[in-house]
Amino acid sequence: DAGVTQSPTHLIKTRGQQVTLRCSPKSGHDTVSWYQQALGQGPQFIFQYYEEEERQRGNFPDRFSGHQFPNYSSELNVNALLLGDSALYLCASSLQGGNTEAFFGQGTRLTVV
Amino acid sequence: RKEVEQDPGPFNVPEGATVAFNCTYSNSASQSFFWYRQDCRKEPKLLMSVYSSGNEDGRFTAQLNRASQYISLLIRDSKLSDSATYLCVVTRTGSARQLTFGSGTQLTVLP
């Protein structure tokens, strides 16, 4: 049983560019959350998708957007990249309803130069 | 003020030592509480949930004090493999899937 998978694992982009990160949830999970983890900090919640809709959103600008597909996989898009967007982006999957554990993918390390 | 605050450490302890981590949270509507472990350059993994009655899992004991909005983690008989960053995590009522993390406490267990 594959766990949460994310792609790519590493990425280097230039300021002003756009980036798309991808996540496949753990088998049987229907909810995907995205987190940003800056160096030396804990992960910060970006948003959560369930039934192909954004259900909750953290304190992130509109440059951060997402999508969930019918197969529950998800994308995170960031437009107009800033140097401060350099971070580890983590995807977590869980099952809506009940008190199930959230499982994290290994993350995508984004560097903006 | 951050919603979840932890002592960043680092904590450097010898093998076999007992070490305690503390965490405070500011939102009294916080509903669920966890400790996660994160190895260097890896993803966070759930270590244990935290309950008001306290709970123990082998060498690890977690405690929650809702009145003081305080969470603790005790590690007994530290092993080299316990070296990691320990993240205190809370969720809010109505947002059970939104995890709010502290900045983490770094632990190094020395031989």
Short mmCIF file of C-alpha atoms in Angstrom, two decimals:
data_model
loop_
_atom_site.label_atom_id
_atom_site.label_comp_id
_atom_site.label_asym_id
_atom_site.label_seq_id
_atom_site.Cartn_x
_atom_site.Cartn_y
_atom_site.Cartn_z
CA ASP A 1 0.00 0.00 0.00
CA ALA A 2 1.62 3.22 -1.17
CA GLY A 3 1.57 6.02 1.32
CA VAL A 4 1.30 9.69 0.40
CA THR A 5 3.44 10.49 -2.62
CA GLN A 6 4.52 13.94 -3.75
CA SER A 7 6.26 15.16 -6.87
CA PRO A 8 8.71 16.53 -7.63
CA THR A 9 10.99 16.04 -4.62
CA HIS A 10 13.08 19.12 -5.39
CA LEU A 11 12.50 22.17 -7.53
CA ILE A 12 14.33 25.39 -8.30
CA LYS A 13 12.38 28.34 -9.69
CA THR A 14 13.06 31.99 -10.42
CA ARG A 15 11.25 34.89 -8.77
CA GLY A 16 8.02 35.71 -10.58
CA GLN A 17 7.56 32.25 -12.03
CA GLN A 18 4.71 29.88 -11.29
CA VAL A 19 4.98 26.36 -9.85
CA THR A 20 2.70 23.33 -9.55
CA LEU A 21 3.26 20.65 -6.94
CA ARG A 22 1.45 17.32 -6.92
CA CYS A 23 0.20 14.93 -4.27
CA SER A 24 -1.37 11.48 -4.34
CA PRO A 25 -3.06 10.59 -1.05
CA LYS A 26 -2.77 7.32 0.82
CA SER A 27 -5.10 4.64 -0.52
CA GLY A 28 -8.58 5.04 0.98
CA HIS A 29 -8.09 8.67 2.01
CA ASP A 30 -10.32 11.40 0.57
CA THR A 31 -8.99 14.60 2.16
CA VAL A 32 -5.77 16.39 1.24
CA SER A 33 -4.17 19.23 3.17
CA TRP A 34 -1.15 21.28 2.15
CA TYR A 35 1.43 22.76 4.52
CA GLN A 36 4.43 25.05 4.08
CA GLN A 37 7.46 24.46 6.30
CA ALA A 38 10.16 27.13 6.33
CA LEU A 39 13.59 26.22 7.66
CA GLY A 40 13.61 25.91 11.45
CA GLN A 41 9.84 26.31 11.71
CA GLY A 42 6.89 23.97 12.09
CA PRO A 43 4.58 23.33 9.13
CA GLN A 44 2.00 26.06 8.46
CA PHE A 45 -1.44 25.09 7.13
CA ILE A 46 -2.17 26.42 3.63
CA PHE A 47 -5.51 24.81 2.73
CA GLN A 48 -7.50 21.60 2.64
CA TYR A 49 -9.45 19.88 -0.12
CA TYR A 50 -12.33 17.48 0.18
CA GLU A 51 -14.82 16.47 -2.53
CA GLU A 52 -12.86 18.60 -5.00
CA GLU A 53 -13.52 21.81 -3.04
CA GLU A 54 -11.35 23.98 -0.82
CA ARG A 55 -12.84 23.50 2.65
CA GLN A 56 -10.47 25.38 4.93
CA ARG A 57 -7.76 27.91 4.30
CA GLY A 58 -4.92 29.23 6.39
CA ASN A 59 -3.37 32.68 6.31
CA PHE A 60 -1.86 32.52 2.83
CA PRO A 61 -2.36 34.96 -0.07
CA ASP A 62 -4.38 34.23 -3.19
CA ARG A 63 -1.15 33.45 -5.03
CA PHE A 64 -1.54 30.04 -3.43
CA SER A 65 -4.28 27.99 -5.04
CA GLY A 66 -5.12 24.36 -5.37
CA HIS A 67 -7.20 21.69 -6.95
CA GLN A 68 -8.42 18.22 -6.10
CA PHE A 69 -9.24 15.67 -8.76
CA PRO A 70 -11.95 12.97 -8.72
CA ASN A 71 -9.31 10.38 -7.79
CA TYR A 72 -8.54 12.50 -4.66
CA SER A 73 -5.10 13.56 -5.86
CA SER A 74 -4.30 17.24 -5.49
CA GLU A 75 -2.18 20.06 -6.87
CA LEU A 76 -0.81 23.15 -5.19
CA ASN A 77 -0.13 26.12 -7.44
CA VAL A 78 1.89 29.15 -6.46
CA ASN A 79 1.97 32.19 -8.77
CA ALA A 80 4.39 35.11 -8.86
CA LEU A 81 6.96 33.31 -6.72
CA LEU A 82 8.81 35.28 -4.06
CA LEU A 83 12.13 34.42 -2.43
CA GLY A 84 10.15 33.89 0.81
CA ASP A 85 8.20 31.05 -0.81
CA SER A 86 11.31 28.88 -0.55
CA ALA A 87 10.30 26.07 1.80
CA LEU A 88 9.39 22.41 2.14
CA TYR A 89 5.82 21.88 0.94
CA LEU A 90 4.10 18.97 2.63
CA CYS A 91 0.93 17.20 1.63
CA ALA A 92 -1.09 15.32 4.24
CA SER A 93 -3.94 12.93 3.55
CA SER A 94 -6.68 11.76 5.87
CA LEU A 95 -10.22 10.43 5.85
CA GLN A 96 -13.05 12.90 6.37
CA GLY A 97 -15.22 11.92 9.28
CA GLY A 98 -13.94 10.20 12.37
CA ASN A 99 -10.71 10.89 14.14
CA THR A 100 -8.24 9.39 11.69
CA GLU A 101 -4.54 10.09 11.61
CA ALA A 102 -3.14 12.39 8.94
CA PHE A 103 -0.24 10.93 6.96
CA PHE A 104 2.36 13.17 5.38
CA GLY A 105 4.22 12.80 2.12
CA GLN A 106 7.98 13.29 1.99
CA GLY A 107 7.49 16.83 0.72
CA THR A 108 8.67 18.97 -2.18
CA ARG A 109 11.61 21.23 -1.44
CA LEU A 110 11.11 24.45 -3.41
CA THR A 111 13.94 26.93 -3.80
CA VAL A 112 13.18 30.34 -5.33
CA VAL A 113 16.21 32.22 -6.64
CA ARG B 1 1.92 35.50 19.97
CA LYS B 2 2.08 32.11 18.25
CA GLU B 3 -0.86 29.78 18.76
CA VAL B 4 1.44 26.91 19.79
CA GLU B 5 4.74 27.67 21.54
CA GLN B 6 7.62 25.31 22.26
CA ASP B 7 11.12 25.67 23.62
CA PRO B 8 13.23 25.29 20.46
CA GLY B 9 16.15 23.72 22.28
CA PRO B 10 18.41 22.18 21.22
CA PHE B 11 18.36 19.55 23.92
CA ASN B 12 21.57 17.50 23.97
CA VAL B 13 21.29 14.56 26.38
CA PRO B 14 23.32 11.36 26.98
CA GLU B 15 21.90 7.96 26.18
CA GLY B 16 19.71 6.69 28.98
CA ALA B 17 18.70 10.14 30.17
CA THR B 18 15.15 11.30 30.77
CA VAL B 19 14.12 14.41 28.89
CA ALA B 20 10.93 16.46 29.03
CA PHE B 21 9.47 18.82 26.44
CA ASN B 22 6.84 21.42 27.13
CA CYS B 23 4.34 23.18 24.92
CA THR B 24 1.68 25.83 25.52
CA TYR B 25 -1.27 26.72 23.32
CA SER B 26 -3.20 29.96 23.29
CA ASN B 27 -6.58 28.98 21.82
CA SER B 28 -8.88 27.66 24.52
CA ALA B 29 -11.08 26.17 21.76
CA SER B 30 -8.31 23.72 20.90
CA GLN B 31 -9.79 20.26 20.64
CA SER B 32 -7.18 17.60 19.96
CA PHE B 33 -3.51 17.40 20.83
CA PHE B 34 -0.61 15.44 19.41
CA TRP B 35 3.12 15.03 19.41
CA TYR B 36 4.74 14.49 16.02
CA ARG B 37 8.32 13.50 15.35
CA GLN B 38 10.29 14.84 12.39
CA ASP B 39 13.68 13.46 11.39
CA CYS B 40 16.09 15.70 9.52
CA ARG B 41 14.79 16.50 6.03
CA LYS B 42 11.91 14.04 6.40
CA GLU B 43 8.16 14.37 6.82
CA PRO B 44 6.47 14.65 10.25
CA LYS B 45 5.11 11.40 11.67
CA LEU B 46 2.59 10.99 14.46
CA LEU B 47 4.29 9.95 17.70
CA MET B 48 1.25 9.93 19.95
CA SER B 49 -2.03 11.61 20.75
CA VAL B 50 -2.35 13.44 24.06
CA TYR B 51 -5.28 13.04 26.44
CA SER B 52 -6.26 14.81 29.66
CA SER B 53 -5.89 11.55 31.54
CA GLY B 54 -2.32 11.23 30.30
CA ASN B 55 -1.12 8.41 28.12
CA GLU B 56 1.95 6.28 27.85
CA ASP B 57 3.50 4.39 24.94
CA GLY B 58 6.58 2.48 26.00
CA ARG B 59 9.23 5.01 26.99
CA PHE B 60 7.06 7.97 26.00
CA THR B 61 4.51 9.68 28.26
CA ALA B 62 2.30 12.57 27.18
CA GLN B 63 0.22 14.79 29.43
CA LEU B 64 -2.36 17.51 28.81
CA ASN B 65 -3.45 20.21 31.25
CA ARG B 66 -6.45 22.01 29.73
CA ALA B 67 -6.74 24.51 32.58
CA SER B 68 -3.15 25.70 32.03
CA GLN B 69 -3.27 25.05 28.25
CA TYR B 70 -0.09 23.07 28.59
CA ILE B 71 1.13 19.85 26.94
CA SER B 72 4.18 17.79 27.85
CA LEU B 73 6.17 14.88 26.49
CA LEU B 74 8.50 12.79 28.64
CA ILE B 75 11.03 10.42 27.09
CA ARG B 76 12.65 7.93 29.44
CA ASP B 77 15.85 5.94 28.80
CA SER B 78 16.72 7.98 25.70
CA LYS B 79 18.10 6.10 22.68
CA LEU B 80 20.31 7.44 19.90
CA SER B 81 17.37 6.81 17.56
CA ASP B 82 15.25 9.31 19.51
CA SER B 83 17.31 12.15 18.00
CA ALA B 84 14.81 14.23 16.01
CA THR B 85 12.65 17.34 16.19
CA TYR B 86 9.50 16.96 18.28
CA LEU B 87 6.51 18.99 17.16
CA CYS B 88 3.59 19.90 19.40
CA VAL B 89 0.33 19.96 17.42
CA VAL B 90 -3.22 21.07 18.19
CA THR B 91 -6.48 21.20 16.27
CA ARG B 92 -9.43 23.51 16.85
CA THR B 93 -13.05 22.64 17.35
CA GLY B 94 -14.69 22.43 13.95
CA SER B 95 -11.35 22.15 12.14
CA ALA B 96 -10.37 18.63 13.00
CA ARG B 97 -8.25 18.18 9.89
CA GLN B 98 -6.32 21.48 10.25
CA LEU B 99 -3.18 20.85 12.27
CA THR B 100 -1.50 23.80 14.01
CA PHE B 101 2.16 23.07 14.70
CA GLY B 102 4.63 24.53 17.12
CA SER B 103 8.10 25.34 15.82
CA GLY B 104 9.49 22.12 17.24
CA THR B 105 12.07 21.15 19.83
CA GLN B 106 15.30 19.61 18.59
CA LEU B 107 16.65 16.64 20.53
CA THR B 108 20.08 15.08 20.09
CA VAL B 109 20.87 11.97 22.12
CA LEU B 110 24.64 11.57 22.53
CA PRO B 111 26.52 8.25 22.91
#
